[in-house]
mmCIF file of C-alpha atoms in Angstrom:
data_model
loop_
_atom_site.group_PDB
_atom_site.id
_atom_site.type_symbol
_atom_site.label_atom_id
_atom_site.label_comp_id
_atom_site.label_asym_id
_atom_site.label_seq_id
_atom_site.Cartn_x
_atom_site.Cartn_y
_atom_site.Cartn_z
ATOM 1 C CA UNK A 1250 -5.922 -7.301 -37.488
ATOM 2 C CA UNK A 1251 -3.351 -6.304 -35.315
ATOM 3 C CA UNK A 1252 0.096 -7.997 -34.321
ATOM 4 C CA UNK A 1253 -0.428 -10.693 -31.735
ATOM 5 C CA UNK A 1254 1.471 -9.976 -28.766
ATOM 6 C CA UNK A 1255 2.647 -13.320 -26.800
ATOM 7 C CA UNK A 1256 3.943 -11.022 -24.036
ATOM 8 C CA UNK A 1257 0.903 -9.281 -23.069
ATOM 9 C CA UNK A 1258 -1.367 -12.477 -23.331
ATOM 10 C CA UNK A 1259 1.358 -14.484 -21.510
ATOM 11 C CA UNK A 1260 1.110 -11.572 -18.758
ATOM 12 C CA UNK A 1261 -2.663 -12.020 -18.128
ATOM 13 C CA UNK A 1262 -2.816 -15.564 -18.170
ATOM 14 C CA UNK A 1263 0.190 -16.018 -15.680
ATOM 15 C CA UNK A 1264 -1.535 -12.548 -13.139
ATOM 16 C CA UNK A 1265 -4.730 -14.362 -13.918
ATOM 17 C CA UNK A 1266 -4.003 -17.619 -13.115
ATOM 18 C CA UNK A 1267 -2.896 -17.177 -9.943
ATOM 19 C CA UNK A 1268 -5.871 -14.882 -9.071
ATOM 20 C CA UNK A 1269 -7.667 -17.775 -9.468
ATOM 21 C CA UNK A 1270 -6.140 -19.907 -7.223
ATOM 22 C CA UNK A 1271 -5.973 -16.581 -4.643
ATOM 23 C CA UNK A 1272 -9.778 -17.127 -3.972
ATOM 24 C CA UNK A 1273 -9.716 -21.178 -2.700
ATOM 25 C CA UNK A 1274 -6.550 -20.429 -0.987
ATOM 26 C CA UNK A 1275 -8.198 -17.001 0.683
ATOM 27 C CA UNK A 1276 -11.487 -18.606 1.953
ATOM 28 C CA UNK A 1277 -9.114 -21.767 3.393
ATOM 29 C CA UNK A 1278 -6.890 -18.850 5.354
ATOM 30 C CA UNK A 1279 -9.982 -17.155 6.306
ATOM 31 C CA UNK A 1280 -11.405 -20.037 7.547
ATOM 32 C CA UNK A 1281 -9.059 -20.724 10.171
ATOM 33 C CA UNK A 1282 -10.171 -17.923 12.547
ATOM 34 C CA UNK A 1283 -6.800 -16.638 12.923
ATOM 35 C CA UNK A 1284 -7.132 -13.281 10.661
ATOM 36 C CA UNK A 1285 -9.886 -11.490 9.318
ATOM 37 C CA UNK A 1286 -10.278 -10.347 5.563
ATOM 38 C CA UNK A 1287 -9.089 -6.640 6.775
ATOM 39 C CA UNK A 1288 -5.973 -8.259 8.085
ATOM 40 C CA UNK A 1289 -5.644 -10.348 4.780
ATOM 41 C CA UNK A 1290 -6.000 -7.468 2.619
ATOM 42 C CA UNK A 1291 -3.176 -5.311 4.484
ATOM 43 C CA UNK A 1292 -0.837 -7.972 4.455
ATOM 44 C CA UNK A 1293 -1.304 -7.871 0.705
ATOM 45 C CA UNK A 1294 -0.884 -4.683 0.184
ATOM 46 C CA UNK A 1295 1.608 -3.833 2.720
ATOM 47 C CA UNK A 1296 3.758 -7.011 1.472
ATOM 48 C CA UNK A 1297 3.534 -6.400 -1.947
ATOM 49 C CA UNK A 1298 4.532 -2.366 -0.927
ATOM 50 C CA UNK A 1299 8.043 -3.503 0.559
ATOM 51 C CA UNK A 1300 8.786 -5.836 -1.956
ATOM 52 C CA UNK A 1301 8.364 -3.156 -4.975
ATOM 53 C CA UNK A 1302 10.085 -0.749 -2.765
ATOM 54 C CA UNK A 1303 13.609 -3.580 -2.007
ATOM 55 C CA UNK A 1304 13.129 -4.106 -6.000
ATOM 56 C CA UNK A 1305 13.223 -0.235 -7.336
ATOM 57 C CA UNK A 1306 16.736 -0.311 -5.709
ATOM 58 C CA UNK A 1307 17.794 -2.706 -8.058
ATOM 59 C CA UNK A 1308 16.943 -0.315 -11.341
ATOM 60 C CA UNK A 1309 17.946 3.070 -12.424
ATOM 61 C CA UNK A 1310 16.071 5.775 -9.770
ATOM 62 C CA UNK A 1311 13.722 7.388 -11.566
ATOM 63 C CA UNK A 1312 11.807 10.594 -10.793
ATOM 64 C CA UNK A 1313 8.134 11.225 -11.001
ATOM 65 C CA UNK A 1314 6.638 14.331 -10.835
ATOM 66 C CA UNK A 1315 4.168 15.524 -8.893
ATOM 67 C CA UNK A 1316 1.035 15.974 -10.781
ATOM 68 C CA UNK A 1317 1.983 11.969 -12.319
ATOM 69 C CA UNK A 1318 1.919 11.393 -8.348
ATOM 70 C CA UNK A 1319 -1.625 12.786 -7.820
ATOM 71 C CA UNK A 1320 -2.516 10.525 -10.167
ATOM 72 C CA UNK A 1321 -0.784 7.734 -8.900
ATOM 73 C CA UNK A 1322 -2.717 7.622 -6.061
ATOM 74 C CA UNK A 1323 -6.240 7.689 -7.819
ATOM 75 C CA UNK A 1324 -5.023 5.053 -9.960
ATOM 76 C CA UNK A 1325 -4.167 2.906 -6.528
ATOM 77 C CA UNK A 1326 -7.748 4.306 -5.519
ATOM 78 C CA UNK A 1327 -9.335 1.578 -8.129
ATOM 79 C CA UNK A 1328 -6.809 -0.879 -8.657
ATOM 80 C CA UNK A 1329 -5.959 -2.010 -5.642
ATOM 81 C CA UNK A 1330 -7.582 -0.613 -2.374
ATOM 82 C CA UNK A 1331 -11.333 -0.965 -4.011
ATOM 83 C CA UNK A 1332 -10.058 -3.874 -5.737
ATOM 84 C CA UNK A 1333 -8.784 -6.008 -3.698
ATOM 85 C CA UNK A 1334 -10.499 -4.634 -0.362
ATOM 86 C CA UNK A 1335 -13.928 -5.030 -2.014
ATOM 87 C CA UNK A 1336 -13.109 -8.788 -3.261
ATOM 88 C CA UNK A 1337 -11.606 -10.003 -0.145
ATOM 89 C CA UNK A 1338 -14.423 -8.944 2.039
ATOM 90 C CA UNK A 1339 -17.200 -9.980 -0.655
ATOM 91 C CA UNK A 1340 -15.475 -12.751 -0.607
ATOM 92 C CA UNK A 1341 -15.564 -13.579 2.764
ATOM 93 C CA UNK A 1342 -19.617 -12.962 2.422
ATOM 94 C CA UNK A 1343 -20.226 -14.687 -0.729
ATOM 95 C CA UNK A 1344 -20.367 -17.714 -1.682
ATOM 96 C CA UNK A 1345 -17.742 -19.280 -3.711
ATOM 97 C CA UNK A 1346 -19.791 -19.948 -6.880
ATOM 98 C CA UNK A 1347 -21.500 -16.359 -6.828
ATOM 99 C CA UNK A 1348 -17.493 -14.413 -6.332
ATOM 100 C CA UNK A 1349 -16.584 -16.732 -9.813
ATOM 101 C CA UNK A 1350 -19.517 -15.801 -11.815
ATOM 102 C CA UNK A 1351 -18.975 -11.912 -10.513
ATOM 103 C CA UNK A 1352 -15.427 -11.993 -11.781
ATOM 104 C CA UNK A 1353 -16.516 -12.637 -15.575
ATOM 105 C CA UNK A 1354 -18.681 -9.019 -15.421
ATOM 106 C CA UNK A 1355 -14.871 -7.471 -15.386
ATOM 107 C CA UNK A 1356 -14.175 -7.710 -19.443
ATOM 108 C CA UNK A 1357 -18.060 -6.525 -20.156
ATOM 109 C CA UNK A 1358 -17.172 -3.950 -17.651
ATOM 110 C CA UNK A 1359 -13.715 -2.557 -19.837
ATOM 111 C CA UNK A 1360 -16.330 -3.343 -23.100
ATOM 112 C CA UNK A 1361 -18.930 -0.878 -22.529
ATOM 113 C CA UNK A 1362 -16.227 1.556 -21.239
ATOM 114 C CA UNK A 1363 -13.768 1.763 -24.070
ATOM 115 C CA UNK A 1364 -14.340 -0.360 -26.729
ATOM 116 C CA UNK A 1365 -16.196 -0.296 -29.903
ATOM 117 C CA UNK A 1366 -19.202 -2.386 -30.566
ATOM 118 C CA UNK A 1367 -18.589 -4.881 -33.482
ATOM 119 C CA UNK A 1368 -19.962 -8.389 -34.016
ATOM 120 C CA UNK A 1369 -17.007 -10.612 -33.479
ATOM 121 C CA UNK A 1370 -16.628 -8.885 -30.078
ATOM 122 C CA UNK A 1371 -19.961 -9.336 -28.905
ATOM 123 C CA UNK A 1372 -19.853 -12.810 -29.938
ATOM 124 C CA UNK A 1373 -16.099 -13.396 -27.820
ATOM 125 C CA UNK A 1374 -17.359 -11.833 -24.601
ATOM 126 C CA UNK A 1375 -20.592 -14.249 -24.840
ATOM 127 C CA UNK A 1376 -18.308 -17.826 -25.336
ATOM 128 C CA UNK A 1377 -16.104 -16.259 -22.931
ATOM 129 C CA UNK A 1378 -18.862 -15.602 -20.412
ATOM 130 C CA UNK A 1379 -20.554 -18.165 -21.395
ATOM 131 C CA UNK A 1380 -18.298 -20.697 -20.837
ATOM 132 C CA UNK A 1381 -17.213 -20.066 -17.517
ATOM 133 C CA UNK A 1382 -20.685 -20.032 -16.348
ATOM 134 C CA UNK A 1383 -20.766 -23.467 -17.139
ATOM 135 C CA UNK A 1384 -17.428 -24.629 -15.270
ATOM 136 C CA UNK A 1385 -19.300 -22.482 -12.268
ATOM 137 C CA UNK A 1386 -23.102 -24.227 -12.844
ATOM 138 C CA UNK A 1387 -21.645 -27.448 -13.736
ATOM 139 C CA UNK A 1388 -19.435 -27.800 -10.135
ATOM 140 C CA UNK A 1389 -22.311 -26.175 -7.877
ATOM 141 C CA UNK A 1390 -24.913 -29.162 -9.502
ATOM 142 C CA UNK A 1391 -22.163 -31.447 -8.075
ATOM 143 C CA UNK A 1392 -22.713 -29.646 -4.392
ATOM 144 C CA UNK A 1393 -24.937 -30.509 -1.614
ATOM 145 C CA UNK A 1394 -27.869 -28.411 -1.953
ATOM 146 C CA UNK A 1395 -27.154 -27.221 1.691
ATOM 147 C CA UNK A 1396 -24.067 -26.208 0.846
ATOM 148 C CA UNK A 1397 -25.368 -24.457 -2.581
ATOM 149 C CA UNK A 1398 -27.667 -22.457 -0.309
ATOM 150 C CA UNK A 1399 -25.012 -21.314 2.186
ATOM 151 C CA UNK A 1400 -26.060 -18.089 3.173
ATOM 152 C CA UNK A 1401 -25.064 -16.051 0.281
ATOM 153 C CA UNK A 1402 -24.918 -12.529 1.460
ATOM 154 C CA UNK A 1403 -26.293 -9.590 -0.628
ATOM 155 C CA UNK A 1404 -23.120 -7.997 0.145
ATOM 156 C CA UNK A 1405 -20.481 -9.796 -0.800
ATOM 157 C CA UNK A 1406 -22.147 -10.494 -4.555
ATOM 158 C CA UNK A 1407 -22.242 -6.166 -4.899
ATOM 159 C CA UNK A 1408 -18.623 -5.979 -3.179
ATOM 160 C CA UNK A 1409 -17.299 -8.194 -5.468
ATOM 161 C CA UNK A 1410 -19.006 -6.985 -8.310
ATOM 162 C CA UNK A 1411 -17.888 -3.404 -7.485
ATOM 163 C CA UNK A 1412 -14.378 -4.761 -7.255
ATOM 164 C CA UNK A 1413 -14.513 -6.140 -10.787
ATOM 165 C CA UNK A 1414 -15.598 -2.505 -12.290
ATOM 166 C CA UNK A 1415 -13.036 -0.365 -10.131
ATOM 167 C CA UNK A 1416 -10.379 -2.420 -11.920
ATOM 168 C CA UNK A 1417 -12.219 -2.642 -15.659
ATOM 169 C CA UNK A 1418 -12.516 1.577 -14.489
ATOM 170 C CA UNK A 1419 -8.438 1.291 -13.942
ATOM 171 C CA UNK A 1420 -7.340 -0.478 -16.666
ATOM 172 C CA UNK A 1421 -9.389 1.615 -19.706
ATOM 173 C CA UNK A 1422 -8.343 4.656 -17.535
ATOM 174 C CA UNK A 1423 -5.154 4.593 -17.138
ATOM 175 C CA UNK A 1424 -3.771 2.357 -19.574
ATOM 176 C CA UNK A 1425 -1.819 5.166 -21.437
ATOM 177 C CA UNK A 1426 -0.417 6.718 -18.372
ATOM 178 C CA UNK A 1427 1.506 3.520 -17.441
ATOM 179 C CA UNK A 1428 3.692 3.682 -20.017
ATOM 180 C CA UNK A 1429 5.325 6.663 -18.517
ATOM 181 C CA UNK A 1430 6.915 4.982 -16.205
ATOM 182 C CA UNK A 1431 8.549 1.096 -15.240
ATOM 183 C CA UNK A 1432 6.703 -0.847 -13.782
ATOM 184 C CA UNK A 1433 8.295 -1.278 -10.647
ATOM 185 C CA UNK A 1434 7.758 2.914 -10.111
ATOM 186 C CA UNK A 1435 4.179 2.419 -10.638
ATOM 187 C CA UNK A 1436 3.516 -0.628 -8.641
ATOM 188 C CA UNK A 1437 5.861 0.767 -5.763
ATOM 189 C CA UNK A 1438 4.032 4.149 -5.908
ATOM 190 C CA UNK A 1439 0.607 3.002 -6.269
ATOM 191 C CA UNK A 1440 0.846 0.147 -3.278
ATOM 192 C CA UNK A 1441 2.529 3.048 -0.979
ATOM 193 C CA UNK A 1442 -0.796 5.050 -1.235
ATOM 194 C CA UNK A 1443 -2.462 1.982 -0.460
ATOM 195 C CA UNK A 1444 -1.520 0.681 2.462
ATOM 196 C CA UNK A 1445 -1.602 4.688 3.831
ATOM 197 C CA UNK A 1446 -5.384 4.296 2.983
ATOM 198 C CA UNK A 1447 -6.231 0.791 4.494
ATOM 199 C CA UNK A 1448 -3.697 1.056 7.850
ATOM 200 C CA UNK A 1449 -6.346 2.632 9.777
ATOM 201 C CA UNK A 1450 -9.157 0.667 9.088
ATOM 202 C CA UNK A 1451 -6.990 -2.422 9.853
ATOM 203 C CA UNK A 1452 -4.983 -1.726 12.537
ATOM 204 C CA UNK A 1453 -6.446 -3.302 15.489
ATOM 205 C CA UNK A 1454 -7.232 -6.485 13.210
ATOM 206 C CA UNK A 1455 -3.131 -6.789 12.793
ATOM 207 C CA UNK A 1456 -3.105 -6.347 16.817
ATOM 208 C CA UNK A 1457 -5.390 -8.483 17.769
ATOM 209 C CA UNK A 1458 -4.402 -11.624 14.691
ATOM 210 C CA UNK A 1459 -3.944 -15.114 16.022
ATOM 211 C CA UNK A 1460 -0.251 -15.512 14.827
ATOM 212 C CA UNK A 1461 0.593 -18.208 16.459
ATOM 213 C CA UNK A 1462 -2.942 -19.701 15.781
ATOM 214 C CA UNK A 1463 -2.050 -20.058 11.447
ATOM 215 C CA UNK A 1464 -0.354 -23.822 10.754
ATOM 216 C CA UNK A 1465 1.904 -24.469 8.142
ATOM 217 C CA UNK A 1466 -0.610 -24.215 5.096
ATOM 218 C CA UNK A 1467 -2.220 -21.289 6.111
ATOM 219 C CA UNK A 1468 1.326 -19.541 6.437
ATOM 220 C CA UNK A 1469 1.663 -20.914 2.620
ATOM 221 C CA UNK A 1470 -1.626 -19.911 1.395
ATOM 222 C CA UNK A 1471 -0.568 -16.149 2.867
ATOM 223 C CA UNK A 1472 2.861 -15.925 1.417
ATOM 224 C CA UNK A 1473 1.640 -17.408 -2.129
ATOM 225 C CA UNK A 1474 -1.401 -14.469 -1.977
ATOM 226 C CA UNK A 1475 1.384 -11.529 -0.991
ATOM 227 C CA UNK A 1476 4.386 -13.091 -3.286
ATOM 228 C CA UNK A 1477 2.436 -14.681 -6.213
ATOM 229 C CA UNK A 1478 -1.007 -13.467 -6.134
ATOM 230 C CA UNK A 1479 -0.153 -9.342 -5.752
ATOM 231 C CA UNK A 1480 3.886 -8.701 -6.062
ATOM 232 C CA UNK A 1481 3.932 -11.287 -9.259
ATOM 233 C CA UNK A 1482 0.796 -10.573 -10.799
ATOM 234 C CA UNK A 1483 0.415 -7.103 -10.315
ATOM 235 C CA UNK A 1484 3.999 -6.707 -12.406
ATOM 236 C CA UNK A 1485 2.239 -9.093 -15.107
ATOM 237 C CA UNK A 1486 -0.942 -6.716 -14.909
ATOM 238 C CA UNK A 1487 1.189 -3.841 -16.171
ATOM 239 C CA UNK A 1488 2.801 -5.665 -18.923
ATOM 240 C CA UNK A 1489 -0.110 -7.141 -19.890
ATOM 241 C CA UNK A 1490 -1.736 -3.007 -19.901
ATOM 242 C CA UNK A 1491 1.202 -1.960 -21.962
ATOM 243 C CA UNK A 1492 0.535 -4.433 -25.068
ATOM 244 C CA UNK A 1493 -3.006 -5.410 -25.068
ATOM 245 C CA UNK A 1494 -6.308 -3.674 -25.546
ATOM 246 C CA UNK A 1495 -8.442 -3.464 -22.519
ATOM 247 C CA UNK A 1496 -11.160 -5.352 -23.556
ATOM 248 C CA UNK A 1497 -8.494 -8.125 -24.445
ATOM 249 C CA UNK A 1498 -6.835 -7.516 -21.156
ATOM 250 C CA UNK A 1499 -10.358 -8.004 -19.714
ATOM 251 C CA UNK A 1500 -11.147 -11.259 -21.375
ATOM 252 C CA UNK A 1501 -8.372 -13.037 -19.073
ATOM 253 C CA UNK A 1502 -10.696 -12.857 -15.964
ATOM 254 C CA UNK A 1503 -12.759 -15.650 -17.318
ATOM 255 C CA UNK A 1504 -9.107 -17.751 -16.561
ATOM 256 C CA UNK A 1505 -9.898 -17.553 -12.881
ATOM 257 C CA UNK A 1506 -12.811 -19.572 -13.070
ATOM 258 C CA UNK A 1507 -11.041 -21.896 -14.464
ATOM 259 C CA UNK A 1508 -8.359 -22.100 -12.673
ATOM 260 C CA UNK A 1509 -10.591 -22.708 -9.613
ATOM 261 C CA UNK A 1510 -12.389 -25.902 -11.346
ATOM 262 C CA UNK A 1511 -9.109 -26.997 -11.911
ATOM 263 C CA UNK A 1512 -7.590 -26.738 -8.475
ATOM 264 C CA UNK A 1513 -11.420 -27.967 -7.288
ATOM 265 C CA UNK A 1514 -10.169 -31.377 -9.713
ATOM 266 C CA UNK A 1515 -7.068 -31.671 -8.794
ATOM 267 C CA UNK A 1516 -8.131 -31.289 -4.892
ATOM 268 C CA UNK A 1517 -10.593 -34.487 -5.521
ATOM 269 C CA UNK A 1518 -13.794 -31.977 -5.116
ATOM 270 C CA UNK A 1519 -14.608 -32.488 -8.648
ATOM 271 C CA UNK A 1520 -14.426 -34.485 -11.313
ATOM 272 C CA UNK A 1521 -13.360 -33.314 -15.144
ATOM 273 C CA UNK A 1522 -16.110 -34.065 -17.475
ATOM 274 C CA UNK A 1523 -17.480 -33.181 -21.136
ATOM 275 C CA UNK A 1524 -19.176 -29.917 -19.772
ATOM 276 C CA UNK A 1525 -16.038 -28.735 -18.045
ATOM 277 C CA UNK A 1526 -14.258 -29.095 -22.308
ATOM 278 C CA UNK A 1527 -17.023 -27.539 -24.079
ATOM 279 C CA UNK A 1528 -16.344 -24.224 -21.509
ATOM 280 C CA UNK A 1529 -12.566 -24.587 -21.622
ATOM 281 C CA UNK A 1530 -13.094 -24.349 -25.632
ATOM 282 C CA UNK A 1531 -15.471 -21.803 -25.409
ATOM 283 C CA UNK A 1532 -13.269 -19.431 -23.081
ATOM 284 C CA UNK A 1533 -10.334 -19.377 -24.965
ATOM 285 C CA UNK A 1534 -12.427 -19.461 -28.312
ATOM 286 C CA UNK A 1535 -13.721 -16.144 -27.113
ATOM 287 C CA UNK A 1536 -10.296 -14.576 -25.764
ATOM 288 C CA UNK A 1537 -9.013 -15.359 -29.387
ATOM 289 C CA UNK A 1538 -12.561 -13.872 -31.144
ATOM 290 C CA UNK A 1539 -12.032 -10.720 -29.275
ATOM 291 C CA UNK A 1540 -8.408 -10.728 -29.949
ATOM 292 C CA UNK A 1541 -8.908 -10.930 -33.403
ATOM 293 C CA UNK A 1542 -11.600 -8.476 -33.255
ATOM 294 C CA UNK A 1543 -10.714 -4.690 -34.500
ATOM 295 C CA UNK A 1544 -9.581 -1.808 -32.048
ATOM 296 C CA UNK A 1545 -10.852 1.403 -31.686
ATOM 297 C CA UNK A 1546 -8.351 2.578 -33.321
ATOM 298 C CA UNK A 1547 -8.708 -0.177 -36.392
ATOM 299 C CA UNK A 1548 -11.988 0.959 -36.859
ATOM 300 C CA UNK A 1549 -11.487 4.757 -37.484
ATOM 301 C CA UNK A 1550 -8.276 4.041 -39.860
ATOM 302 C CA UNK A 1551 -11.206 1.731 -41.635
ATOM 303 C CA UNK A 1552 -13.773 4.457 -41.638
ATOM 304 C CA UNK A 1553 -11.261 7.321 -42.739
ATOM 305 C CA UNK A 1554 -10.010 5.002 -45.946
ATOM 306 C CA UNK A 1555 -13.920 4.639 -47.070
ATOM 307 C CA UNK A 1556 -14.467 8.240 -46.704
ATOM 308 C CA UNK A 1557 -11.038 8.439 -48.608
#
């Protein structure tokens, strides 16, 4: 079994914690009227560019060639203007419950594209999966049956389910290429293409946003989705590529979930019960089953010593 890594698991759980709370605190800023989801988005991106362009001037300059840049921008292609522009408009179209149980299709996603098949993984992705599908079923019983029937576009469940495999595509596809470079070179890089792609789409969104209309929690919820949510977690994201295996790496989404029943708790929109432990224990019973589970890499060392 191979060496656990506290730095890469700390990594996802902080980026993945805070994605979690990034979908209550998106739908209450969208709510307000004052910006749209396109305007949300580029704010992201464009926030996140400047602030891993002012931090690359505190580190050692560091040149990237030109082919790496090429595929720079593919890699910002998946992981962040598919990504994030698919989840924030399915978002804005789905329904709360539906975006959560979308999110946990990410680590199957980063299975069936890298990893091998072995029992103890199969078994981790199903607690994991299985477990935040009851935090999600549990809190919609606990809803209005109005509300559980609120329009759910079509839409927004295949946006956000698209977002979820453009990042499982980014993180089994590039996941050796990022350790070329620091992070802060990728991120700066990869969030520069990004906001060149999305600018014209959103443009006369940014004109035409209610600044003045956004009160002092909706100016909080925006700062903690461009400071915490993207700059933070995206740096975490990285670190957490660099030591774990994707699959692993994938495993964290199932956090968000929880994080949202949590915040939904804490809020006094739910209430903690013995449902809600049974799928804490059974998501981080499956993070640590795949974890423990063997690599790609595990298994052909294994197969070449029996042939041995």
């Amino acid at each position: 079994m191979e060496k656990f890594c506290w730095k890469g698991h700390a990594s996802m759980l902080g980026a993945n914690t805070m994605w979690g709370l990034m979908s209550p605190l998106s739908k209450l800023l969208m709510a307000s009227g004052a910006v749209t989801s396109l305007v949300v988005t580029d704010l992201r991106i464009g926030g996140a560019m400047v602030l891993f362009w002012i931090a690359s001037f505190f580190q050692k300059p560091e040149h990237v060639n030109h082919k790496d840049l090429i595929t720079l921008f593919f890699a910002s292609l998946f992981a962040i203007v598919f990504n994030q522009g698919c989840f924030i408009f399915g978002v804005s179209l789905s329904s709360p419950a539906d975006a959560s149980i979308i999110t946990t299709s990410m680590p199957l996603a980063a299975f069936i594209l890298k990893e091998p098949i072995t029992g103890k993984k199969v078994l981790g992705i199903a607690c994991g999966a299985g477990g935040a599908l009851l935090l999600i079923l549990g809190s919609s019983q606990n809803q209005p049956a109005a509300s559980s029937a609120s329009h759910t576009a079509i839409w927004g469940d295949l946006l956000v389910l698209f977002a979820q495999f453009c990042y499982a595509f980014y993180i089994v596809r590039f996941k050796d290429f990022v350790n070329k470079y620091s992070l802060i070179t990728i991120m700066k890089w990869m969030f520069t293409y990004s906001f060149i792609c999305t600018i014209p789409f959103s443009a006369s969104d940014l004109m035409n946003a209610d600044w003045s209309g956004l009160k002092a929690v909706e100016i909080g919820s925006l700062t903690f989705i461009v400071v915490s949510a993207t700059f933070v977690s995206y740096m975490l994201i990285v670190v957490g590529q660099k030591n774990l295996r994707p699959t692993v790496a994938g495993m964290y989404n199932y956090i968000q979930p929880l994080v949202a029943c949590i915040v939904a708790v804490c809020w006094g929109m739910d209430s903690f019960n013995t449902t809600k432990i049974i799928a804490v224990v059974l998501i981080f019973g499956g993070v640590y089953l795949v974890t423990s589970s063997r690599s790609r890499k595990e298994m052909e060392a294994y197969k070449q010593t029996e042939r041995e």
